[in-house]
């Protein structure tokens, strides 16, 4: 079974802090994604990566950056956290090429910025 | 062009009834249409998916109906059970990140 793990289930930070959210997948997937989930807005794509050191902006990249130094790990960085970044953050991975279309999600990190 | 519109936002169904959730898309290049199920405190998990070369796909009590000309697809849950109570998301893609609908919160009451 594909496993996507996220470093924290719950996180509380203060405005202006730098925040790191870590995601690790164990299926050698090329593609990794970061979404945020807010009530009534569904899942919105922040950033994604097709390969190590590659990144692409999603629909709402402002205020975020990402890092992918190793294939299995994709980090989301909030350079200076703000209260409007309080949300559920979901990481996902997907195989590349003809490996399938299924995106596998982690359990999520609920981030609260005070 | 990238939107996927999902309705209703919430749904209450009696145990044993049929739950129906609808989605519409705009981008005719999309060729993969999955439905995800999410329980509270968990990440979304793939429930069932369809490609546009078929009009229907059934897996147990779950069926996707697909209408290519109308650019619509729907999820039917037959004999709905309290354990089906969850949030359901439709999505679409063409070897790109999935574009999600806004979700439907389903409550199945006994």
JSON list of C-alpha atoms in Angstrom, two decimals, chain A residues 6-86:
[
{"chain": "A", "resi": 6, "resn": "UNK", "atom": "CA", "xyz": [2.98, 14.16, 7.13]},
{"chain": "A", "resi": 7, "resn": "UNK", "atom": "CA", "xyz": [5.22, 15.29, 9.95]},
{"chain": "A", "resi": 8, "resn": "UNK", "atom": "CA", "xyz": [2.54, 16.75, 12.20]},
{"chain": "A", "resi": 9, "resn": "UNK", "atom": "CA", "xyz": [-1.19, 16.24, 12.59]},
{"chain": "A", "resi": 10, "resn": "UNK", "atom": "CA", "xyz": [-1.68, 19.51, 14.46]},
{"chain": "A", "resi": 11, "resn": "UNK", "atom": "CA", "xyz": [0.49, 22.61, 14.54]},
{"chain": "A", "resi": 12, "resn": "UNK", "atom": "CA", "xyz": [0.05, 25.96, 16.27]},
{"chain": "A", "resi": 13, "resn": "UNK", "atom": "CA", "xyz": [2.28, 28.86, 15.23]},
{"chain": "A", "resi": 14, "resn": "UNK", "atom": "CA", "xyz": [2.41, 32.59, 15.75]},
{"chain": "A", "resi": 15, "resn": "UNK", "atom": "CA", "xyz": [2.07, 35.27, 13.09]},
{"chain": "A", "resi": 16, "resn": "UNK", "atom": "CA", "xyz": [5.39, 35.95, 11.41]},
{"chain": "A", "resi": 17, "resn": "UNK", "atom": "CA", "xyz": [6.95, 32.59, 12.23]},
{"chain": "A", "resi": 18, "resn": "UNK", "atom": "CA", "xyz": [8.57, 30.46, 9.53]},
{"chain": "A", "resi": 19, "resn": "UNK", "atom": "CA", "xyz": [6.72, 27.16, 9.25]},
{"chain": "A", "resi": 20, "resn": "UNK", "atom": "CA", "xyz": [7.85, 23.91, 7.67]},
{"chain": "A", "resi": 21, "resn": "UNK", "atom": "CA", "xyz": [5.40, 21.16, 6.74]},
{"chain": "A", "resi": 22, "resn": "UNK", "atom": "CA", "xyz": [7.04, 17.90, 5.75]},
{"chain": "A", "resi": 23, "resn": "UNK", "atom": "CA", "xyz": [5.66, 15.13, 3.58]},
{"chain": "A", "resi": 24, "resn": "UNK", "atom": "CA", "xyz": [7.21, 11.75, 2.82]},
{"chain": "A", "resi": 25, "resn": "UNK", "atom": "CA", "xyz": [5.98, 9.03, 0.45]},
{"chain": "A", "resi": 26, "resn": "UNK", "atom": "CA", "xyz": [7.29, 5.48, 0.29]},
{"chain": "A", "resi": 27, "resn": "UNK", "atom": "CA", "xyz": [6.27, 4.43, -3.23]},
{"chain": "A", "resi": 28, "resn": "UNK", "atom": "CA", "xyz": [9.00, 6.05, -5.31]},
{"chain": "A", "resi": 29, "resn": "UNK", "atom": "CA", "xyz": [6.43, 8.40, -6.90]},
{"chain": "A", "resi": 30, "resn": "UNK", "atom": "CA", "xyz": [7.71, 11.12, -9.20]},
{"chain": "A", "resi": 31, "resn": "UNK", "atom": "CA", "xyz": [4.85, 13.54, -8.56]},
{"chain": "A", "resi": 32, "resn": "UNK", "atom": "CA", "xyz": [4.04, 15.23, -5.29]},
{"chain": "A", "resi": 33, "resn": "UNK", "atom": "CA", "xyz": [1.46, 17.88, -4.43]},
{"chain": "A", "resi": 34, "resn": "UNK", "atom": "CA", "xyz": [0.46, 20.28, -1.68]},
{"chain": "A", "resi": 35, "resn": "UNK", "atom": "CA", "xyz": [-3.19, 21.29, -1.27]},
{"chain": "A", "resi": 36, "resn": "UNK", "atom": "CA", "xyz": [-4.99, 23.32, 1.33]},
{"chain": "A", "resi": 37, "resn": "UNK", "atom": "CA", "xyz": [-8.52, 22.44, 2.36]},
{"chain": "A", "resi": 38, "resn": "UNK", "atom": "CA", "xyz": [-10.96, 25.01, 3.68]},
{"chain": "A", "resi": 39, "resn": "UNK", "atom": "CA", "xyz": [-14.69, 24.56, 4.38]},
{"chain": "A", "resi": 40, "resn": "UNK", "atom": "CA", "xyz": [-16.77, 25.38, 1.33]},
{"chain": "A", "resi": 41, "resn": "UNK", "atom": "CA", "xyz": [-13.70, 25.85, -0.87]},
{"chain": "A", "resi": 42, "resn": "UNK", "atom": "CA", "xyz": [-12.66, 22.24, -1.39]},
{"chain": "A", "resi": 43, "resn": "UNK", "atom": "CA", "xyz": [-9.06, 21.35, -2.10]},
{"chain": "A", "resi": 44, "resn": "UNK", "atom": "CA", "xyz": [-6.93, 24.03, -3.71]},
{"chain": "A", "resi": 45, "resn": "UNK", "atom": "CA", "xyz": [-3.53, 23.31, -5.21]},
{"chain": "A", "resi": 46, "resn": "UNK", "atom": "CA", "xyz": [-0.63, 25.30, -3.75]},
{"chain": "A", "resi": 47, "resn": "UNK", "atom": "CA", "xyz": [2.45, 23.78, -5.44]},
{"chain": "A", "resi": 48, "resn": "UNK", "atom": "CA", "xyz": [3.44, 20.55, -7.11]},
{"chain": "A", "resi": 49, "resn": "UNK", "atom": "CA", "xyz": [6.60, 18.83, -8.23]},
{"chain": "A", "resi": 50, "resn": "UNK", "atom": "CA", "xyz": [7.27, 16.44, -11.13]},
{"chain": "A", "resi": 51, "resn": "UNK", "atom": "CA", "xyz": [10.78, 15.53, -10.11]},
{"chain": "A", "resi": 52, "resn": "UNK", "atom": "CA", "xyz": [13.53, 16.23, -7.63]},
{"chain": "A", "resi": 53, "resn": "UNK", "atom": "CA", "xyz": [14.38, 19.93, -7.51]},
{"chain": "A", "resi": 54, "resn": "UNK", "atom": "CA", "xyz": [11.47, 20.71, -9.86]},
{"chain": "A", "resi": 55, "resn": "UNK", "atom": "CA", "xyz": [8.47, 22.75, -8.74]},
{"chain": "A", "resi": 56, "resn": "UNK", "atom": "CA", "xyz": [5.44, 24.30, -10.33]},
{"chain": "A", "resi": 57, "resn": "UNK", "atom": "CA", "xyz": [3.00, 26.85, -8.96]},
{"chain": "A", "resi": 58, "resn": "UNK", "atom": "CA", "xyz": [-0.55, 25.76, -8.40]},
{"chain": "A", "resi": 59, "resn": "UNK", "atom": "CA", "xyz": [-3.62, 27.93, -8.06]},
{"chain": "A", "resi": 60, "resn": "UNK", "atom": "CA", "xyz": [-2.75, 29.67, -4.78]},
{"chain": "A", "resi": 61, "resn": "UNK", "atom": "CA", "xyz": [1.07, 29.84, -4.37]},
{"chain": "A", "resi": 62, "resn": "UNK", "atom": "CA", "xyz": [1.23, 33.27, -2.76]},
{"chain": "A", "resi": 63, "resn": "UNK", "atom": "CA", "xyz": [2.82, 33.20, 0.67]},
{"chain": "A", "resi": 64, "resn": "UNK", "atom": "CA", "xyz": [4.21, 29.68, 0.20]},
{"chain": "A", "resi": 65, "resn": "UNK", "atom": "CA", "xyz": [7.34, 28.04, -1.16]},
{"chain": "A", "resi": 66, "resn": "UNK", "atom": "CA", "xyz": [8.39, 24.41, -1.53]},
{"chain": "A", "resi": 67, "resn": "UNK", "atom": "CA", "xyz": [11.49, 22.27, -1.51]},
{"chain": "A", "resi": 68, "resn": "UNK", "atom": "CA", "xyz": [12.14, 18.86, -3.04]},
{"chain": "A", "resi": 69, "resn": "UNK", "atom": "CA", "xyz": [15.70, 17.77, -2.43]},
{"chain": "A", "resi": 70, "resn": "UNK", "atom": "CA", "xyz": [14.93, 14.05, -2.39]},
{"chain": "A", "resi": 71, "resn": "UNK", "atom": "CA", "xyz": [12.40, 12.10, -4.41]},
{"chain": "A", "resi": 72, "resn": "UNK", "atom": "CA", "xyz": [10.45, 10.87, -1.40]},
{"chain": "A", "resi": 73, "resn": "UNK", "atom": "CA", "xyz": [10.22, 14.19, 0.44]},
{"chain": "A", "resi": 74, "resn": "UNK", "atom": "CA", "xyz": [8.30, 17.37, -0.41]},
{"chain": "A", "resi": 75, "resn": "UNK", "atom": "CA", "xyz": [8.30, 20.28, 2.01]},
{"chain": "A", "resi": 76, "resn": "UNK", "atom": "CA", "xyz": [5.91, 23.22, 2.16]},
{"chain": "A", "resi": 77, "resn": "UNK", "atom": "CA", "xyz": [7.30, 26.42, 3.67]},
{"chain": "A", "resi": 78, "resn": "UNK", "atom": "CA", "xyz": [5.39, 29.38, 5.00]},
{"chain": "A", "resi": 79, "resn": "UNK", "atom": "CA", "xyz": [8.06, 32.10, 5.06]},
{"chain": "A", "resi": 80, "resn": "UNK", "atom": "CA", "xyz": [6.09, 34.36, 7.42]},
{"chain": "A", "resi": 81, "resn": "UNK", "atom": "CA", "xyz": [2.91, 32.76, 8.67]},
{"chain": "A", "resi": 82, "resn": "UNK", "atom": "CA", "xyz": [-0.26, 34.82, 8.67]},
{"chain": "A", "resi": 83, "resn": "UNK", "atom": "CA", "xyz": [-3.67, 34.14, 10.22]},
{"chain": "A", "resi": 84, "resn": "UNK", "atom": "CA", "xyz": [-5.25, 33.62, 6.78]},
{"chain": "A", "resi": 85, "resn": "UNK", "atom": "CA", "xyz": [-2.99, 30.59, 6.36]},
{"chain": "A", "resi": 86, "resn": "UNK", "atom": "CA", "xyz": [-4.82, 28.79, 9.13]}
]
